[in-house]
CSV table of C-alpha atoms in Angstrom, one decimal:
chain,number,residue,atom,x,y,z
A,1,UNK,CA,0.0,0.0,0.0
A,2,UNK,CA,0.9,3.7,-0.4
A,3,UNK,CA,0.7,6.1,2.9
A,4,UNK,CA,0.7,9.8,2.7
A,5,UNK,CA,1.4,11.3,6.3
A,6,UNK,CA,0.2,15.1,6.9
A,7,UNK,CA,2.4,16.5,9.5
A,8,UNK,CA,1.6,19.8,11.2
A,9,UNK,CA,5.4,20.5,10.9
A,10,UNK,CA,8.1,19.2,9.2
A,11,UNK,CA,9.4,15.9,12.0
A,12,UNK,CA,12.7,17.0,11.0
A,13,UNK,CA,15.4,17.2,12.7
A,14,UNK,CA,14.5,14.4,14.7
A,15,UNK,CA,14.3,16.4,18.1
A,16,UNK,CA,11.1,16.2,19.8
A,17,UNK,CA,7.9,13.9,20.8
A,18,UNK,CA,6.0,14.3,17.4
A,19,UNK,CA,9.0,13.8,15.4
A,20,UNK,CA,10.1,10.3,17.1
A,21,UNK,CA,6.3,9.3,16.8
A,22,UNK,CA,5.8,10.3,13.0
A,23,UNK,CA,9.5,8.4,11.9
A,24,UNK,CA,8.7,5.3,14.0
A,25,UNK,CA,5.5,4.4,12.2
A,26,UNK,CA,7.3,5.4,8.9
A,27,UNK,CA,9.8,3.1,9.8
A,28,UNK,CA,7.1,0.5,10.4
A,29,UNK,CA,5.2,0.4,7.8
A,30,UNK,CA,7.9,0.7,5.8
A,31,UNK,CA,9.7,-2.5,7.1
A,32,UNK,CA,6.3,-4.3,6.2
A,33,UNK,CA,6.9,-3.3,2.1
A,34,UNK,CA,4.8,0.0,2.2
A,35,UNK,CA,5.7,3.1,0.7
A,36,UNK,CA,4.9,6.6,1.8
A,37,UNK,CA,4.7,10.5,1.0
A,38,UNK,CA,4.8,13.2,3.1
A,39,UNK,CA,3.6,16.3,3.5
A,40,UNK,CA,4.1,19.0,6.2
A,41,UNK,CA,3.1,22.2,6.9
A,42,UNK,CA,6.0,24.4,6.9
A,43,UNK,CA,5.5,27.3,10.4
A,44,UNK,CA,6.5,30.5,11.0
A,45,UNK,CA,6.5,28.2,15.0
A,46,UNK,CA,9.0,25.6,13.6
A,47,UNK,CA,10.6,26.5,10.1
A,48,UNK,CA,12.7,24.1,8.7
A,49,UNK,CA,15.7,24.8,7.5
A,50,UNK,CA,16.9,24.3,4.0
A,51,UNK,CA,19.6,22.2,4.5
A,52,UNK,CA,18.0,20.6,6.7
A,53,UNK,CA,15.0,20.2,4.4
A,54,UNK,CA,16.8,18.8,1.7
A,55,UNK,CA,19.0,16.1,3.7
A,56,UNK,CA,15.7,15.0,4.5
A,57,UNK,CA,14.5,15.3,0.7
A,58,UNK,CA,17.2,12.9,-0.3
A,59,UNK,CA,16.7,10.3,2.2
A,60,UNK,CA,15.2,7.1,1.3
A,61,UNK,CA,12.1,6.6,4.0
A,62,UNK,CA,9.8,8.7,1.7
A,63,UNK,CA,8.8,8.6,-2.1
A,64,UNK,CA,8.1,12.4,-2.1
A,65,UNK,CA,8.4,15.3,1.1
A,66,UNK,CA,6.4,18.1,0.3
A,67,UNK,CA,5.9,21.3,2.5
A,68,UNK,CA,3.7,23.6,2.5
A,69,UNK,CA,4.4,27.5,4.3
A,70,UNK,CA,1.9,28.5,7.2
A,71,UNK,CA,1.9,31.5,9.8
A,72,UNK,CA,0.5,30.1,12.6
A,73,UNK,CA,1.5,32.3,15.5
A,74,UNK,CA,-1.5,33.4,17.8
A,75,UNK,CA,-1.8,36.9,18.6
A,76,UNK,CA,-3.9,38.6,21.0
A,77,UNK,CA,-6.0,40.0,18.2
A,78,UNK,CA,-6.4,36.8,16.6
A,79,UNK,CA,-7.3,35.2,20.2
A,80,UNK,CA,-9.7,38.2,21.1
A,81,UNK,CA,-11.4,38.0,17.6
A,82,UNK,CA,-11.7,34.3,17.6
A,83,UNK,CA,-14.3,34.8,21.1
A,84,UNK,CA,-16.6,36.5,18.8
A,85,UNK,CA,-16.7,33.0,16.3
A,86,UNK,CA,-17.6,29.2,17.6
A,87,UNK,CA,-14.4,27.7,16.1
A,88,UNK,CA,-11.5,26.8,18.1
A,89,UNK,CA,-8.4,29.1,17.6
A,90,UNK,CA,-5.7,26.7,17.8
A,91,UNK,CA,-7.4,24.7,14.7
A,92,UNK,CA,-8.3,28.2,13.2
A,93,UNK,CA,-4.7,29.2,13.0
A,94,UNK,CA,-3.7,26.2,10.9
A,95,UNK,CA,-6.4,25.9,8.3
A,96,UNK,CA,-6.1,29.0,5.8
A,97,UNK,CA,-6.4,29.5,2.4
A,98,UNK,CA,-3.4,29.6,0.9
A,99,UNK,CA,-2.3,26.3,2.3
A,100,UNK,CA,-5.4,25.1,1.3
A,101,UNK,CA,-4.7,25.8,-2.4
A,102,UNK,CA,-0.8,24.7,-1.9
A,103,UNK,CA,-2.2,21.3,-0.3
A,104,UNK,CA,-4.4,20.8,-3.2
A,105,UNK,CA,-2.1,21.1,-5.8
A,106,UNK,CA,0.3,18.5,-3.8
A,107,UNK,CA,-2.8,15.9,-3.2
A,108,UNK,CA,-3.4,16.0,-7.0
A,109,UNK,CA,0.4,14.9,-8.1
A,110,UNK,CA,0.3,11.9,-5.8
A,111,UNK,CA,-1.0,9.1,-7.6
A,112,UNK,CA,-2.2,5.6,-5.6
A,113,UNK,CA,-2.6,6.9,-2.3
A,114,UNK,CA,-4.4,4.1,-0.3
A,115,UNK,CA,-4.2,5.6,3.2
A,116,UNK,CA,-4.0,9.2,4.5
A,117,UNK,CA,-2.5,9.3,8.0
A,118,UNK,CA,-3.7,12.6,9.8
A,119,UNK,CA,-0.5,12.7,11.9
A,120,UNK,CA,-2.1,15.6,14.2
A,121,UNK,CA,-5.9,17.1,15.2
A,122,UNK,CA,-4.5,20.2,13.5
A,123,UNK,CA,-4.4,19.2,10.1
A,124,UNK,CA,-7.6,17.5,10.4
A,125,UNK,CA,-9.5,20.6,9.2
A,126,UNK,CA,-8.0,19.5,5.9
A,127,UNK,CA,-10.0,16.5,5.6
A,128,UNK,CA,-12.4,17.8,3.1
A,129,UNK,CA,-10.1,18.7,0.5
A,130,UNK,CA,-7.9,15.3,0.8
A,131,UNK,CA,-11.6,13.3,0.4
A,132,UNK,CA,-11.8,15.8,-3.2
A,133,UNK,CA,-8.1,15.1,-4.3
A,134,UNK,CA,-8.3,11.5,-3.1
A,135,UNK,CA,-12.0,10.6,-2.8
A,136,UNK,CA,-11.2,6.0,-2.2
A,137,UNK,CA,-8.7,7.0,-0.3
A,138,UNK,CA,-8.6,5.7,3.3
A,139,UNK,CA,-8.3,8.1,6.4
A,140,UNK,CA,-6.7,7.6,9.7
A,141,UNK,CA,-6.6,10.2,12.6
A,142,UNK,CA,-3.6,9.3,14.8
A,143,UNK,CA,-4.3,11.4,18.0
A,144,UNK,CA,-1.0,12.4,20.0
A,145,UNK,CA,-2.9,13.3,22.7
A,146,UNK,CA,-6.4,14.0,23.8
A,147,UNK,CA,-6.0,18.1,22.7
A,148,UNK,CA,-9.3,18.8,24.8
A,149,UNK,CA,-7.7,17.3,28.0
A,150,UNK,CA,-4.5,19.2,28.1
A,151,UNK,CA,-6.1,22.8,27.7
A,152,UNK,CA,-8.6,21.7,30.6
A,153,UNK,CA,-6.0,21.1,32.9
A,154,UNK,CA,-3.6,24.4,31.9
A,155,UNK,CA,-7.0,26.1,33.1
A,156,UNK,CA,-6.8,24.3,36.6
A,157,UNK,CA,-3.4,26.4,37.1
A,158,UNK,CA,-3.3,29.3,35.6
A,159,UNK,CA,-5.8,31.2,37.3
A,160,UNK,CA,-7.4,34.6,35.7
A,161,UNK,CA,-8.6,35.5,32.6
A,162,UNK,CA,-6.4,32.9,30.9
A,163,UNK,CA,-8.0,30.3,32.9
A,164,UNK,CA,-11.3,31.6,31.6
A,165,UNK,CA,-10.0,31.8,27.9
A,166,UNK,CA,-8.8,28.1,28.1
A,167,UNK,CA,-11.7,26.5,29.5
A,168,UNK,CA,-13.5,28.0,26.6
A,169,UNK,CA,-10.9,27.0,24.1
A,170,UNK,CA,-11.4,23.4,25.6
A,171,UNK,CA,-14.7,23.0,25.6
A,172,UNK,CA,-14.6,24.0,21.7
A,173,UNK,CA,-11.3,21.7,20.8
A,174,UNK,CA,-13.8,18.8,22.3
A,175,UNK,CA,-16.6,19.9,20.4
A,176,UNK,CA,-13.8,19.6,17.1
A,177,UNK,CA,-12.3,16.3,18.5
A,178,UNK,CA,-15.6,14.6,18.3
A,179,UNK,CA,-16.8,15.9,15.0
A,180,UNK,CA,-13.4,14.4,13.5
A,181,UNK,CA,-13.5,11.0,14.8
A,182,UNK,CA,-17.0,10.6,13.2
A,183,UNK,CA,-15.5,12.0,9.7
A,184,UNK,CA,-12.3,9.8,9.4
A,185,UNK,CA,-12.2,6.3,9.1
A,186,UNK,CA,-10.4,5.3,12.2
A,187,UNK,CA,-8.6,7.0,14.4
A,188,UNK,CA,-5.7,5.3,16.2
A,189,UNK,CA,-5.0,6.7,19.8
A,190,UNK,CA,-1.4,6.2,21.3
A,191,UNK,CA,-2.8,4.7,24.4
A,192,UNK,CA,-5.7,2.7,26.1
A,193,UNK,CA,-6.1,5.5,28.5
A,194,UNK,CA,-6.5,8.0,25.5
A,195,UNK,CA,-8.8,5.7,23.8
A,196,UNK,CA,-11.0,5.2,26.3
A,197,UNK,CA,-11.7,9.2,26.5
A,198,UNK,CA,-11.7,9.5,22.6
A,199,UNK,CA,-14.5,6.3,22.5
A,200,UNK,CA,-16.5,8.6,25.1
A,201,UNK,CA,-16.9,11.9,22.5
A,202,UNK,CA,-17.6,9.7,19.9
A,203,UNK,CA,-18.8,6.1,20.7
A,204,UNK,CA,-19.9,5.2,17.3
A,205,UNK,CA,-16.8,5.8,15.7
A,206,UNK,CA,-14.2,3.0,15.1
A,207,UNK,CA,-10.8,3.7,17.7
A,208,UNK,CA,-8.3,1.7,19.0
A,209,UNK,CA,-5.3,1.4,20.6
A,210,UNK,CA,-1.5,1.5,18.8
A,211,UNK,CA,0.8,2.9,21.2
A,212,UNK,CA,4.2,4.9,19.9
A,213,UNK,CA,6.8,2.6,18.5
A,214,UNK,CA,10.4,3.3,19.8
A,215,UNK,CA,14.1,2.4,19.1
A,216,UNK,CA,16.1,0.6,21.8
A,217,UNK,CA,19.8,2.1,22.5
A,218,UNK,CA,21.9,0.1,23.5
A,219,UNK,CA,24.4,1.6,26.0
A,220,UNK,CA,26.2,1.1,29.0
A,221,UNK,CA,24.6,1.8,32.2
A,222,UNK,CA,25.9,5.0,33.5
A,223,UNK,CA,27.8,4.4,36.8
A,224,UNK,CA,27.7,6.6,39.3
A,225,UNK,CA,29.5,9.8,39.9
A,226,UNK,CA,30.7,12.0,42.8
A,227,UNK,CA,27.0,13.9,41.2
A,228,UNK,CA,23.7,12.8,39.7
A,229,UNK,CA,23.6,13.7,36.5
A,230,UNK,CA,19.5,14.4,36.4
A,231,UNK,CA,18.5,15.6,32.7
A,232,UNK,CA,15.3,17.3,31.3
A,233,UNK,CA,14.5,17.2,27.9
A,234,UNK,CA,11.7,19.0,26.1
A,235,UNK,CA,10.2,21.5,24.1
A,236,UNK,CA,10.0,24.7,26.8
A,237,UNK,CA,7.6,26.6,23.8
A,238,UNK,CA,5.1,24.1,25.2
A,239,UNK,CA,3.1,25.4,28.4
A,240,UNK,CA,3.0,22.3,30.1
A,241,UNK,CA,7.2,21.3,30.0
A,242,UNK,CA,8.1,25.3,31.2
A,243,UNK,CA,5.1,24.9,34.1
A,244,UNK,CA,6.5,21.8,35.1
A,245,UNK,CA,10.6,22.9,34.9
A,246,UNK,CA,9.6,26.0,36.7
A,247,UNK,CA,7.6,23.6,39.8
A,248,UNK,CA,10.9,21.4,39.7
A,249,UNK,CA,12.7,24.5,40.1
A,250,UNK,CA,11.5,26.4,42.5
A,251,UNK,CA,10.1,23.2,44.9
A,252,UNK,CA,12.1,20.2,44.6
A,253,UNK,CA,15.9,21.4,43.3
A,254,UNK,CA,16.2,24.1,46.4
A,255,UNK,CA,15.8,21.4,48.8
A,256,UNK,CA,18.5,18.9,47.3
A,257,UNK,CA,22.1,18.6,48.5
A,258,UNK,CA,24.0,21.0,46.1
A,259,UNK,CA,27.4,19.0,46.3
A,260,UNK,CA,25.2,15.5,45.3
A,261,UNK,CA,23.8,16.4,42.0
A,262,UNK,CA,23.9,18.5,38.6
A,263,UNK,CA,20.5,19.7,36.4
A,264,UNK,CA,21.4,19.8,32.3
A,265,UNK,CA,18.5,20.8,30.9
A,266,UNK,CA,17.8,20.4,26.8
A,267,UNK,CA,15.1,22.0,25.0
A,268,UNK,CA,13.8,24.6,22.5
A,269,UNK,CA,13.2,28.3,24.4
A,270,UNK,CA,15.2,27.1,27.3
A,271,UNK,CA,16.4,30.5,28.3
A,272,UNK,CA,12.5,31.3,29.3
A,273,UNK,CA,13.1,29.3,32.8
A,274,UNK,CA,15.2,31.9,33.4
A,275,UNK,CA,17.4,29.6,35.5
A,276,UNK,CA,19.4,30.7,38.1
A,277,UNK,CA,19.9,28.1,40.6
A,278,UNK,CA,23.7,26.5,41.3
A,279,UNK,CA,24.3,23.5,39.3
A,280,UNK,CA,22.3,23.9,36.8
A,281,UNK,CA,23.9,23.6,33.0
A,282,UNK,CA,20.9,25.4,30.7
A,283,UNK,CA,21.9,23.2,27.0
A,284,UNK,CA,19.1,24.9,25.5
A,285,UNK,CA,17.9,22.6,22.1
A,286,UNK,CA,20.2,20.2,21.4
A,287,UNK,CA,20.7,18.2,17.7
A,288,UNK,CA,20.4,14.2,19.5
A,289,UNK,CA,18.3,13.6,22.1
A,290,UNK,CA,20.3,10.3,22.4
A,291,UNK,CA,23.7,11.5,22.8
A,292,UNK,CA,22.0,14.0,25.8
A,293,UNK,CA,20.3,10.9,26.9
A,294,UNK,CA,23.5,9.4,27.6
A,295,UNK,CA,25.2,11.4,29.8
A,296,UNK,CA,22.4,11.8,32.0
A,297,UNK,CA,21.5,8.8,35.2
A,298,UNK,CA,18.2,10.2,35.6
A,299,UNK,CA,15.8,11.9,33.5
A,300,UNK,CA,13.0,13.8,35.1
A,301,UNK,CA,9.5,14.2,34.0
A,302,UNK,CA,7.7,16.9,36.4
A,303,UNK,CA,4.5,17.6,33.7
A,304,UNK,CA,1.0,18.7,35.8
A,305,UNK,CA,-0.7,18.9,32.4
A,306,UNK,CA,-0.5,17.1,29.2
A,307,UNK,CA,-2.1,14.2,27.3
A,308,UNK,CA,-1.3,11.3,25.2
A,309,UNK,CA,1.6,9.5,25.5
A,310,UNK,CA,5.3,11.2,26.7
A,311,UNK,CA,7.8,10.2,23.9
A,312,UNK,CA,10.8,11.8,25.8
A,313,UNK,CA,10.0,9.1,28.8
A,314,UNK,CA,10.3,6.3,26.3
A,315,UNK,CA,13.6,7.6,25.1
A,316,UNK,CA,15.0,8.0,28.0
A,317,UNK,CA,14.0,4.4,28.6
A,318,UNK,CA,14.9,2.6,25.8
A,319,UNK,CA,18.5,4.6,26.6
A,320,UNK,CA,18.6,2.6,30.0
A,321,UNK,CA,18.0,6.2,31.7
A,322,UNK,CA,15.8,5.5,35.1
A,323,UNK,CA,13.0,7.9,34.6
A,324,UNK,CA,11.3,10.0,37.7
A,325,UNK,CA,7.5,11.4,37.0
A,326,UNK,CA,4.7,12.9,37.5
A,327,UNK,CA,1.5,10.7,37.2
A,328,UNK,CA,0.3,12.6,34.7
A,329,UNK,CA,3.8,12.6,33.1
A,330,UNK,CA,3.4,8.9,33.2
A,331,UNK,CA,-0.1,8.5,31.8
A,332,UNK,CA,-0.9,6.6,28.5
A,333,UNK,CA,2.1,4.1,29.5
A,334,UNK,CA,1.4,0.9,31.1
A,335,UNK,CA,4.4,1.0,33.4
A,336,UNK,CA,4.3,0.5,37.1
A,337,UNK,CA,6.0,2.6,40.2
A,338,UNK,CA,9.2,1.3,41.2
A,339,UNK,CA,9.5,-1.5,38.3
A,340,UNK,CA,9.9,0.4,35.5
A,341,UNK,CA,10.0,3.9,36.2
A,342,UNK,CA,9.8,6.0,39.8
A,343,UNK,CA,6.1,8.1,40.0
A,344,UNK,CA,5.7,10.8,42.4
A,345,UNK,CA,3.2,13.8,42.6
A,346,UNK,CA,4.8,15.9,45.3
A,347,UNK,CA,7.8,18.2,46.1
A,348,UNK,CA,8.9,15.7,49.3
A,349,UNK,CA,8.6,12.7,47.4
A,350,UNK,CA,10.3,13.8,44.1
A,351,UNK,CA,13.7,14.7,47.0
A,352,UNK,CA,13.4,11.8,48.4
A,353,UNK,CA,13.0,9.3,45.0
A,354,UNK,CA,16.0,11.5,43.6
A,355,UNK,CA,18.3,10.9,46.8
A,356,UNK,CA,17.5,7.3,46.7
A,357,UNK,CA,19.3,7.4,42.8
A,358,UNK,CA,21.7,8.8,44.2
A,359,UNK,CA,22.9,6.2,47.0
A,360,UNK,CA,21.3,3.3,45.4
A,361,UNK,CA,23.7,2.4,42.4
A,362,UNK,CA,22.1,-1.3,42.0
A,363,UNK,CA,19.0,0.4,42.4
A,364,UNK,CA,19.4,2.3,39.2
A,365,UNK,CA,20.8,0.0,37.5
A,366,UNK,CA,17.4,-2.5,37.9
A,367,UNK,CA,15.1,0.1,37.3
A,368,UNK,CA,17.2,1.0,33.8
A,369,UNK,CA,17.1,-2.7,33.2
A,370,UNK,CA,13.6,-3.1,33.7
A,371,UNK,CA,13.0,0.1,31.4
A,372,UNK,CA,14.5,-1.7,28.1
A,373,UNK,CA,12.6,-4.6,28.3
A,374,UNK,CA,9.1,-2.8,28.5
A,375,UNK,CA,10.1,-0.5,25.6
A,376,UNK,CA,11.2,-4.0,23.7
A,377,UNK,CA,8.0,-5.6,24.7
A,378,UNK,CA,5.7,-2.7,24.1
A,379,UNK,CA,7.2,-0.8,21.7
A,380,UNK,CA,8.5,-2.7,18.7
A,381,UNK,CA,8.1,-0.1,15.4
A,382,UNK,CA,7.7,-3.0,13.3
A,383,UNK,CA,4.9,-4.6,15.4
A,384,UNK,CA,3.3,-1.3,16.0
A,385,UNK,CA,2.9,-0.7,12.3
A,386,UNK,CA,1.6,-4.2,11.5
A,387,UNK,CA,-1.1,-3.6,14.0
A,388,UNK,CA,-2.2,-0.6,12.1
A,389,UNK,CA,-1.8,-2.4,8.6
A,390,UNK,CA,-4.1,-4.8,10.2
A,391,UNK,CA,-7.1,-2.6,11.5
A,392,UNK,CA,-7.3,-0.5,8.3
A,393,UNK,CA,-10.7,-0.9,7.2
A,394,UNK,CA,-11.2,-2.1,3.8
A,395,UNK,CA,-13.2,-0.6,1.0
C-alpha cells in the first residue's frame, strides 16, 4: 500500500515527541513493504531549515516530502477576535487559504494513495479537501494526545482570565475532536487511556489502541559519579514542559544537597526558565536527544498537564536512563512505580526518589534494566505498524 502522512510541521530534525512518533510508524510500515509520502506544513513556530529540508529530501524513507508555508503564531488579536466565532483558535490558525490551495495542488500529483495518515488534530481541518483530491482513499486520525484534555488542565493552574479563555478554548477543541472522529475512518490513539476518552466523545466511531513505536539504545549503564547527572529534555515553547521545569525548580531542586547532584536541561526556548539556581547547565535545544540521553542517570518528568503519550520518557527508557515522573507525566504508559519507572506527585517525594538514585547504584541499575525490556515488549516499530496495517478498514 501507499501512505501519505500530513504533518503539522516538518518531524525534522528528529528532536522532539512528534517527530520520534511520525518516523517510528514510517519506519514500520515501511519494514512491512509500504511506501509513503509526506507532507508537512512548513510554520513560522517551527521552520525548517533548507539544509535541513533537503537532507531529509534525499533520504530514502519517503517517495516524495512536500511542505507547504503556514503562519501560525496566535496573537492577541487573533485570540480576542476568535471569542466573537464558535471555532477553536488553535485549529483556526492552521487551516487557511493559501495552504489550502498549496495542499491541493500537492494531493493531486500523488498518484495511488491508499491511506491518509492525519498525523495531528490540527491538520484535520484539511480533511475535506484530501476526500476531493483523493475521494477512495482511506483516512486515519492518529491522536497524539487528547488536545481537549491538556487545555482543561492548563485552566486548573493558571488562574485569571487565561484560565477563563482556556476553558473556553477546551470546551470548543472537544466539540472539534468529536466531529473528527466521526468523519475519518479510524482514528488510532497512542494509548488505552487515550482511547478510552476519545471512545467517550464519539462512541460510534471506530478507535483503538497502537501505542508509539520506539528504538532501543543500546548503552552502558551509567555508573555513578561524585553527582547525579539528572537531565530534562523537552520543548520549553510548550506550556505544560516550562510549568513543570519551573515547579521542579522552584520546589524540589532548592531542597536537594548542592554538592550531590547536577541539572542539564535540553530543549527549544530554554532561556524562558530563566534559571538561576547552582548547578544547573541550561543546554538549551540540542541536535540528538540520544547523545544527551546518555550522559544523564536520571531523567525527570515533572508535567502537571499534558495528554497522550510522553515520547521523551520512552527515550530515556529505551537509553537505559531510570525515569522519575509525574503521574500525569506517566499516563498513556502501562508501566508500574518502582518497576519500570519512579512516580511521584509531590515536592517531598520527588527529593526523596532522587536521593534514593543517588545512594542506590544497583538500584538504578534495575530500574534501567527493567525500562528496556518494557520498551522492547511494548514498543517494537515494526509490530506497532503491523497492528495498524491490520485494523485498516477495507473498501
Amino acid at each position: 500500500m501507499v501512505f501519505l502522512q500530513l504533518t503539522k510541521k516538518v518531524p525534522y530534525p528528529i528532536r522532539d515527541g512528534e517527530s520520534v512518533a511520525v518516523h517510528a510508524l514510517a519506519n514500520g510500515l515501511k519494514s512491512h513493504g509500504h511506501r509513503l509520502h509526506l507532507v508537512s506544513l512548513d510554520t513560522d513556530k517551527h521552520p525548517v531549515a533548507q539544509s535541513d529540508l533537503q537532507a531529509f529530501q534525499d533520504s530514502e524513507l519517503y517517495l516524495s516530502v512536500h511542505t507547504v508555508s503556514i503562519r501560525t503564531n496566535p496573537t492577541i488579536l487573533g485570540g480576542i477576535t476568535n471569542l466573537f466565532s464558535s471555532t477553536s483558535y488553535h485549529i483556526r490558525r492552521y487551516d487557511q487559504k493559501k495552504a489550502r490551495q498549496e495542499l491541493t495542488s500537492i494531493l493531486q500529483t500523488l498518484q495511488g494513495v491508499d491511506v491518509v495518515l492525519l498525523e495531528s488534530l490540527f491538520v484535520s481541518s484539511y480533511l475535506d479537501i484530501i476526500k476531493q483530491s483523493l475521494p477512495h482513499v482511506t483516512v486515519v486520525y492518529r491522536a497524539h494526545n487528547v488536545e481537549h484534555e491538556i487545555w482543561s488542565r492548563i485552566a486548573t493552574y493558571v488562574g485569571g482570565a487565561r484560565a477563563a479563555y482556556y476553558r473556553n478554548q477546551a470546551g470548543r477543541l472537544r466539540r472539534y475532536e468529536s466531529q473528527v472522529l466521526g468523519n475519518v475512518d479510524l482514528t488510532a490513539a497512542v494509548s488505552l487511556r487515550d482511547q478510552h476518552i476519545l471512545q467517550k466523545l464519539k462512541r460510534k466511531a471506530k478507535i483503538l489502541s497502537i501505542p508509539i513505536g520506539i528504538k532501543e539504545v543500546n548503552t552502558p549503564i551509567n555508573v555513578k559519579t561524585s553527582q547525579l547527572q539528572v537531565g530534562f529534555i523537552g520543548t520549553l515553547d510548550w506550556l505544560p514542559n516550562l510549568d513543570g521545569m519551573r515547579w521542579f525548580l522552584s520546589k524540589v531542586w532548592p531542597e536537594l544537597p548542592t554538592e550531590q547532584f547536577h541539572l542539564f536541561i535540553a530543549g527549544r526556548n530554554a532561556d524562558q526558565l530563566q534559571v538561576k539556581a547552582k548547578n544547573v547547565t541550561v543546554l538549551g535545544e540540542v541536535t540528538d536527544s540520544e547523545s544527551f540521553l546518555k550522559r544523564c542517570q536520571v531523567s525527570v518528568v515533572p508535567l502537571h498537564a499534558g495528554s497522550g503519550t510522553r515520547v521523551k520518557i520512552l527515550e530515556s527508557m529505551a537509553t537505559g536512563v531510570p525515569v522519575l515522573s509525574t503521574s500525569i507525566g506517566a499516563e498513556g504508559l502501562e508501566v508500574k512505580h518502582d518497576q519500570d519507572i519512579l512516580i511521584a506527585d509531590d515536592a517531598s517525594s520527588w527529593c526523596r526518589h532522587l536521593q534514593s538514585m543517588y545512594f542506590e547504584g544497583p538500584r538504578r541499575e534495575q530500574l534501567a534494566n527493567k525500562a528496556r525490556s518494557y520498551v522492547r515488549t511494548h514498543h517494537n516499530i515494526s509490530d506497532l505498524a503491523n497492528q495498524l496495517i491490520l485494523a485498516l478498514p477495507r473498501k
